[in-house]
Tab-separated table of C-alpha atoms in Angstrom:
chain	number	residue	atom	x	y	z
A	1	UNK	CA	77.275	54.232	-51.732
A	2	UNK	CA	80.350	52.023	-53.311
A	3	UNK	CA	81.411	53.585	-56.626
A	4	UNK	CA	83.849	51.914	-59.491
A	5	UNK	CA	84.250	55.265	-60.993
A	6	UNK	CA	88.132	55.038	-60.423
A	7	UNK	CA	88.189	51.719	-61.609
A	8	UNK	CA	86.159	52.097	-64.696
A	9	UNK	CA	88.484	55.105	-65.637
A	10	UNK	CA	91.357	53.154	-65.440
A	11	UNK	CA	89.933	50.000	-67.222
A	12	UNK	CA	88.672	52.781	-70.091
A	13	UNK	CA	92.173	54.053	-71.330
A	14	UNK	CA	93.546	55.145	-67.889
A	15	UNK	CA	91.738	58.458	-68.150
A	16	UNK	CA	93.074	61.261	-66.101
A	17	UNK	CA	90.390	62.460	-63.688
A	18	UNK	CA	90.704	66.272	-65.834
A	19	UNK	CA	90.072	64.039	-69.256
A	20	UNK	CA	86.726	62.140	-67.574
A	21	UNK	CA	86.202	66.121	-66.006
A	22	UNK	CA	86.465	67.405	-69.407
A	23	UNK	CA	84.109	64.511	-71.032
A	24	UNK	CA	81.048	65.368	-68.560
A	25	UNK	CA	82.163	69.225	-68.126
A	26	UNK	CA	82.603	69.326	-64.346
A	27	UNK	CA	85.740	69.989	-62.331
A	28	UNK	CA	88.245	67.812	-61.407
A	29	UNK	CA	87.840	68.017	-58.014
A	30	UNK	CA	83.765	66.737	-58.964
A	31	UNK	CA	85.132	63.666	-60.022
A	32	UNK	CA	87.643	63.307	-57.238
A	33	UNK	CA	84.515	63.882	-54.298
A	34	UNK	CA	83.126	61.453	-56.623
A	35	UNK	CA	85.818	58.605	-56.408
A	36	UNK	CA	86.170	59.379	-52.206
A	37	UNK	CA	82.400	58.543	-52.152
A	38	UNK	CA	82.334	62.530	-50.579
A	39	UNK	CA	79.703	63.571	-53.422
A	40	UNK	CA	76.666	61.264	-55.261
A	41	UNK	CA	76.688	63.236	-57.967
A	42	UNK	CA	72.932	63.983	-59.677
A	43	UNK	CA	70.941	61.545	-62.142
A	44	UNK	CA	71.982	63.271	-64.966
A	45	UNK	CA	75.662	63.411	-64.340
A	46	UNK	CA	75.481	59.778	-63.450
A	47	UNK	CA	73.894	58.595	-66.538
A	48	UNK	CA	77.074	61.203	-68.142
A	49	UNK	CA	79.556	59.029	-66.717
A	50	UNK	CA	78.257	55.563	-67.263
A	51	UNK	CA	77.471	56.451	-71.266
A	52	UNK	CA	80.932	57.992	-71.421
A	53	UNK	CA	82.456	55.371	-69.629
A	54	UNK	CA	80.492	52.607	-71.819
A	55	UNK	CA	79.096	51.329	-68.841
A	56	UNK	CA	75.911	51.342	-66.757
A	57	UNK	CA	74.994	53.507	-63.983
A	58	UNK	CA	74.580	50.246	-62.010
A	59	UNK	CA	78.244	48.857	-61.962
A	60	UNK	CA	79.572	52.382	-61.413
A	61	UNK	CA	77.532	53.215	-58.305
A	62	UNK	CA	76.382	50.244	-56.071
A	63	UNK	CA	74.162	50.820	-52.885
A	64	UNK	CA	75.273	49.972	-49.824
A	65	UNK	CA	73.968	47.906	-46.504
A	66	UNK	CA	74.421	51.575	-44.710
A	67	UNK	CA	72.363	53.731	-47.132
A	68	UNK	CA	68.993	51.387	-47.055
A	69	UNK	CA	68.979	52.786	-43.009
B	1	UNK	CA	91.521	77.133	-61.120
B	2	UNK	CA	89.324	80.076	-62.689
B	3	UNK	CA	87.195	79.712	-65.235
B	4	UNK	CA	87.543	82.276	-67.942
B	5	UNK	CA	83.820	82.174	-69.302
B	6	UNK	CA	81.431	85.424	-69.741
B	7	UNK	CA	80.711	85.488	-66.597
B	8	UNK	CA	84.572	85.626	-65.522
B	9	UNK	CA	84.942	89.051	-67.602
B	10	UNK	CA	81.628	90.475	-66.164
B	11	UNK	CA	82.892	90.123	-62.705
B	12	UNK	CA	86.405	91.064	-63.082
B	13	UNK	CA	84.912	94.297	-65.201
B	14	UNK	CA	82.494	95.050	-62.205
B	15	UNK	CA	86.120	94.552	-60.143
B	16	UNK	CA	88.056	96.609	-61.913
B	17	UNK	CA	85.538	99.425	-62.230
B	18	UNK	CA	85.110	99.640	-58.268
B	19	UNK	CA	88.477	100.517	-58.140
B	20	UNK	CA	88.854	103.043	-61.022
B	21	UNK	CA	85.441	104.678	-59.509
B	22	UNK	CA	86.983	104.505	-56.104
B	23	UNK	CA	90.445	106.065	-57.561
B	24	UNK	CA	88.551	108.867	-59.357
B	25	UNK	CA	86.479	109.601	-56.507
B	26	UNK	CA	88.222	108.521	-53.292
B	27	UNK	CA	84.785	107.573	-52.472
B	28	UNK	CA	85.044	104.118	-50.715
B	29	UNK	CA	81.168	103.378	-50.809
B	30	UNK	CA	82.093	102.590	-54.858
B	31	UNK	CA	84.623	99.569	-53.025
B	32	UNK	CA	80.980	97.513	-52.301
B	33	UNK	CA	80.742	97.091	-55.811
B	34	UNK	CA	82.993	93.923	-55.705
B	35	UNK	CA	80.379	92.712	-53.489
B	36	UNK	CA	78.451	92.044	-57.053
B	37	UNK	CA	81.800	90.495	-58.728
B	38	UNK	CA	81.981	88.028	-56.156
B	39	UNK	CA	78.479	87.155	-56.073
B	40	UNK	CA	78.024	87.521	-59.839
B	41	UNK	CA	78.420	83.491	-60.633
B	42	UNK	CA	76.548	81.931	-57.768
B	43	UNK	CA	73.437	84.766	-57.972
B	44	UNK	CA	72.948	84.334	-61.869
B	45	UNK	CA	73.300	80.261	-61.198
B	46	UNK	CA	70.558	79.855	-58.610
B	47	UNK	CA	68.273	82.439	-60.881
B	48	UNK	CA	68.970	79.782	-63.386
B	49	UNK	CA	71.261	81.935	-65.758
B	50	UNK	CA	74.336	80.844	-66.684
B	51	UNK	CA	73.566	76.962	-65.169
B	52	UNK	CA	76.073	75.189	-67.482
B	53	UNK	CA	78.596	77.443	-67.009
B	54	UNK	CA	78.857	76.066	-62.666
B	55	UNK	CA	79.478	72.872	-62.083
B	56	UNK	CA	76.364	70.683	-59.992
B	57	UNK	CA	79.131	69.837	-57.167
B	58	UNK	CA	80.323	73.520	-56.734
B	59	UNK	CA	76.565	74.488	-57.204
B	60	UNK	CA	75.885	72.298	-54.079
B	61	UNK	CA	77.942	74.319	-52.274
B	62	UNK	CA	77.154	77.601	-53.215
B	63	UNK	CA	73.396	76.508	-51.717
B	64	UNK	CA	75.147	75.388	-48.470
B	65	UNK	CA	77.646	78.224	-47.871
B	66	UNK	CA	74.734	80.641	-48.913
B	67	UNK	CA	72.304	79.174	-45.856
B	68	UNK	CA	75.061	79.443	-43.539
B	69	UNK	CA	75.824	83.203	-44.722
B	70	UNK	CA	72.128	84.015	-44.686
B	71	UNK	CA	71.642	82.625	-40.671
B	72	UNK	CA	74.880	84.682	-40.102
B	73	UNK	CA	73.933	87.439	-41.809
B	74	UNK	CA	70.615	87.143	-39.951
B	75	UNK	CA	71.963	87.010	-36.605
B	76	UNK	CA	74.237	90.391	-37.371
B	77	UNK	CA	71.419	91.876	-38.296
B	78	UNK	CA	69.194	91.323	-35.312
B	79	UNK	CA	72.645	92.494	-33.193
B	80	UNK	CA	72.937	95.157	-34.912
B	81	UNK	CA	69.282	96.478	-34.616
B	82	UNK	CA	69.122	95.782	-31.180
B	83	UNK	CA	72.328	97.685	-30.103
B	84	UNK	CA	71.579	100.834	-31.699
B	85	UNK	CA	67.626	100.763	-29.834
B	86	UNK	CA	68.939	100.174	-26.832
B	87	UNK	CA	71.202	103.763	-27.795
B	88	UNK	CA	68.070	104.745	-28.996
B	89	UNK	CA	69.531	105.208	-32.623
B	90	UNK	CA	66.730	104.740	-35.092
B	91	UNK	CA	69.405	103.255	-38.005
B	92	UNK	CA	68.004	100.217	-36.014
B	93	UNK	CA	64.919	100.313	-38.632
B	94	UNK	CA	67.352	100.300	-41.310
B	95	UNK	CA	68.712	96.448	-40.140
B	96	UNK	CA	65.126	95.883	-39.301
B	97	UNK	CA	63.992	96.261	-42.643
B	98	UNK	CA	67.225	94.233	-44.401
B	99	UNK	CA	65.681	91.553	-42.079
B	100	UNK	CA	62.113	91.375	-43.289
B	101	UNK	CA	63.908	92.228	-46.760
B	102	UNK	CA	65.938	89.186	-46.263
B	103	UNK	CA	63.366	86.710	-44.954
B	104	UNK	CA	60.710	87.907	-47.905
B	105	UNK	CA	62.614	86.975	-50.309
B	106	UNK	CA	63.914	83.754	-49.004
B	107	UNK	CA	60.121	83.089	-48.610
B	108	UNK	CA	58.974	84.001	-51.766
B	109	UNK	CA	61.395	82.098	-53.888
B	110	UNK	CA	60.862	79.020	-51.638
B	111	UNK	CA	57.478	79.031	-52.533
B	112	UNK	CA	57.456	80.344	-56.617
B	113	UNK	CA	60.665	78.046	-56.960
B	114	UNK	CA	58.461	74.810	-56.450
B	115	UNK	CA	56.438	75.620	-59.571
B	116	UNK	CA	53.435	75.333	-58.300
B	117	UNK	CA	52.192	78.937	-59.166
B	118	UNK	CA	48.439	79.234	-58.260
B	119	UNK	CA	49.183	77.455	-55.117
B	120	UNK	CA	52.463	79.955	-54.257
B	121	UNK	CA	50.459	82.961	-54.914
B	122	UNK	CA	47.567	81.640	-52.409
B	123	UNK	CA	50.365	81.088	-49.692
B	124	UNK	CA	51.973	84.804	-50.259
B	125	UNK	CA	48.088	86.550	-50.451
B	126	UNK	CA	47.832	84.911	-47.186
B	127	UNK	CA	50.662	85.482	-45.483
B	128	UNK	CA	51.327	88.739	-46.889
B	129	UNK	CA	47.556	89.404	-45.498
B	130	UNK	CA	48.072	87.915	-42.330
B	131	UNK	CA	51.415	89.734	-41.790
B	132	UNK	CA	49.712	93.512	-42.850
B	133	UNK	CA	47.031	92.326	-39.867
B	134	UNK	CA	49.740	91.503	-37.503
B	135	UNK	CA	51.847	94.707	-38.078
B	136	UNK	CA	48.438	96.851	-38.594
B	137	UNK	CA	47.147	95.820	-34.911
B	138	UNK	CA	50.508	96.949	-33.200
B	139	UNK	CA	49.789	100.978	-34.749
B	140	UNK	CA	46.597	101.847	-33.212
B	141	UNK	CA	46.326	102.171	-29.485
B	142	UNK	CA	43.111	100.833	-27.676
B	143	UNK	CA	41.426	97.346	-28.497
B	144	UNK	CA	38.800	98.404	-30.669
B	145	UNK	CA	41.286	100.549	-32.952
B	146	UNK	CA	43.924	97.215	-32.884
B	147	UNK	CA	40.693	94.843	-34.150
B	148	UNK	CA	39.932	97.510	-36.709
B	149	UNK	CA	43.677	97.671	-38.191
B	150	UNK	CA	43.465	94.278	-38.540
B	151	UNK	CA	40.479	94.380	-41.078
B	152	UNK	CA	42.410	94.877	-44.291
B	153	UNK	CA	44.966	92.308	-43.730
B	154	UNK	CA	42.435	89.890	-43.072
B	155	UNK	CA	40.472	90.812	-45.691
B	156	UNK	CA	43.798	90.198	-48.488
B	157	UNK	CA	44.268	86.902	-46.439
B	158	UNK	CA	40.904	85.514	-47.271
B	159	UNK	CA	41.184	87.221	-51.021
B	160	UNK	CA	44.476	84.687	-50.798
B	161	UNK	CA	41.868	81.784	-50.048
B	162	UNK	CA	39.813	82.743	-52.521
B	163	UNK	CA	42.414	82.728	-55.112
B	164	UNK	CA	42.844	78.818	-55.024
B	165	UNK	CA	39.069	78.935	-56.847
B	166	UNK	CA	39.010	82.133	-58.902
B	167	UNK	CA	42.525	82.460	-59.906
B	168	UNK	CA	42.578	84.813	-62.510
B	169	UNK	CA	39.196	87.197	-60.846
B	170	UNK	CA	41.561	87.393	-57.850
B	171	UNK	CA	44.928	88.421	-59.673
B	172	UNK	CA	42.947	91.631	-61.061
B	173	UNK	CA	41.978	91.867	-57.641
B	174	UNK	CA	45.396	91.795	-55.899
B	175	UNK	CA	46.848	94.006	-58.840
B	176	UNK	CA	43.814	97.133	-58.040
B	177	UNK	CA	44.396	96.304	-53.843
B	178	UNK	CA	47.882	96.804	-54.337
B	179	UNK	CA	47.784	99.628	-56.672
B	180	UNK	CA	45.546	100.972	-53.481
B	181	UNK	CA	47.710	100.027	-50.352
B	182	UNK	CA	50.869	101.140	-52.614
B	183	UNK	CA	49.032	104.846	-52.737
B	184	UNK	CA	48.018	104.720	-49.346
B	185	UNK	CA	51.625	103.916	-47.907
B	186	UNK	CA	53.470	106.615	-50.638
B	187	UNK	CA	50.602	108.770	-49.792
B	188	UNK	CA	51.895	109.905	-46.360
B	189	UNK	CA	55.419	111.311	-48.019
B	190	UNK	CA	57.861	109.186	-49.620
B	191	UNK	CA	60.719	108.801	-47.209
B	192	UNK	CA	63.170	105.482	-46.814
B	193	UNK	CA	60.570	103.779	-44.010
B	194	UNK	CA	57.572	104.422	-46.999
B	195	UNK	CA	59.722	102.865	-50.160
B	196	UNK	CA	60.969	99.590	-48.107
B	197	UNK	CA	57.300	99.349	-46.878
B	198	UNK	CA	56.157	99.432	-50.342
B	199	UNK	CA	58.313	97.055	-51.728
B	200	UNK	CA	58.234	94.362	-48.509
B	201	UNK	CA	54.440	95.042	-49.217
B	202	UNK	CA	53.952	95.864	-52.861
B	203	UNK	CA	56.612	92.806	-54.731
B	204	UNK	CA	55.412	89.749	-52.910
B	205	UNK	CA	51.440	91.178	-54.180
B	206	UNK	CA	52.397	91.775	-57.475
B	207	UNK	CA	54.713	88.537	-57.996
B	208	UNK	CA	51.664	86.198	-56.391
B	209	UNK	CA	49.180	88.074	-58.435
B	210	UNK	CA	51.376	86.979	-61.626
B	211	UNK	CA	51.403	84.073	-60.261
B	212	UNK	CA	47.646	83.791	-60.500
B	213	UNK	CA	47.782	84.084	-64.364
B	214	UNK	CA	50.389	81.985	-65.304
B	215	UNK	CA	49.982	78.173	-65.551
B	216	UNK	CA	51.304	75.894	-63.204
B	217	UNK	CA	54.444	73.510	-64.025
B	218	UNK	CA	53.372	70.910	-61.966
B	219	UNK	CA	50.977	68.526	-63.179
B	220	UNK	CA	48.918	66.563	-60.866
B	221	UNK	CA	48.794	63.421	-62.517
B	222	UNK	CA	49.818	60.331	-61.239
B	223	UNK	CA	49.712	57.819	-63.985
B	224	UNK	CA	52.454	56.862	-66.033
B	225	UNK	CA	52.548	58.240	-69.235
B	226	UNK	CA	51.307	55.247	-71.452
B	227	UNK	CA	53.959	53.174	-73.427
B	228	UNK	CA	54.206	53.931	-77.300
């Protein structure tokens, strides 16, 4: 799975990865395994991110060729 | 970085009193108490206290790590016991029983976790039936005695079937045979062997007959819930 999360955090007021932590009350490091791709992070904190983000779930997280295997 | 929530202070104050107990009494079996400071947060998060206050990624892991431990642990166990009977040391019961201990519970939660009560307290009468049967047939000595043991186990494992229909007839049911099999087993003296046997025995009754008279979480339907 390809995420934007880095990109979208930069694009929204170059948030820190502790502010965007902060916004969806995880840790830091969360949001960093989230941004290597290390961690696909639940429904609910998806939907968190994209809403806080002002953006969809879609265009942060896009599937990839290798996860339809 | 530590989080300094409630469940921070608990921990540290379960910390902190193992070592002033341990200083007062130079008793070092009061030193296992930080066991329960470092397990405080993860134990009281997969119990479903305290959810918010762990983060789903660290939560994750907590899961993971705990399987590991738990096969580990496991493995020590079954070391252990089988090192002191071969010294003929019967301690060896004592790890026997933290494994059955162990593997209940891991059993039991995997089934009352899903939600689907009635149908986790059918799989526990059962098993729990099945396993009294199994354990029953290895105490008496010829053929005819072993068949015999097995009678009352086999008898809780078909109540267990029987509790998928009649669920709330069959929780009075387990609650009196427990209440029975709990007397018969404290009957012969209460020792260490008798209380571990009543609770491997006694819990995983009670919880599935509790199980019988709550309502399940799980509904079966499959259509979508219509639009507004």
């Amino acid at each position: 799975m390809k995420t934007n999360l880095r990109r979208f955090r930069f694009e929204r007021g170059e948030l820190s990865q502790q502010q965007l932590a902060d916004m969806v009350s995880v840790s830091r490091q969360t949001i960093v395994s989230i941004e290597k791709g290390d961690y696909a992070p639940s429904v609910k904190l998806a939907l968190l991110l994209a809403e806080r983000l002002k953006t969809t779930v879609e265009a942060l997280f896009v599937l990839e060729e290798k996860d339809y295997a | 970085m530590l989080k300094r929530d409630q469940i921070f202070w608990w921990a540290s104050g379960v910390f902190v009193a193992a070592l002033v107990l341990f200083a007062i009494t130079q008793n070092q079996s009061w030193l296992t108490l930080m066991i329960g400071s470092y397990l405080l947060r993860p134990t009281l998060a997969s119990l479903g206290v305290g959810r918010k206050k762990i983060d789903e990624r660290q939560m994750t892991i907590h899961y993971r790590s705990g399987n590991i431990a738990f096969a580990v642990m496991m493995i020590a166990c079954v070391i252990a016991a089988v090192k002191l009977e071969a010294e003929g040391n019967h301690a060896f019961e004592l790890f026997a029983m933290a494994i059955v201990i162990g593997l209940v519970t891991k059993a039991l939660f995997n089934v009352i976790l899903v939600k689907d009560y009635r149908a986790a307290a059918a799989k526990i009468i059962i098993s729990a039936g099945l396993l009294i049967a199994l354990f029953g047939s290895f105490d008496a000595g010829s053929l005819a005695g072993r068949l015999m043991q097995t009678i009352p186990g086999l008898a809780i494992a078909a109540v267990g079937l029987l509790s998928k229909k009649y669920p709330r007839p069959i929780g009075l049911v387990i609650f009196v045979v427990t209440a029975l099999l709990l007397l018969m087993i404290l009957g012969k003296g209460i020792t260490w062997a008798s209380l571990g046997t009543s609770g491997i025995v006694g819990v995983p009754l009670i919880l599935a007959a509790l199980c019988l008279f709550s309502r399940d979480k799980i509904d079966g339907k499959s259509e979508p819930p219509s639009a507004a």
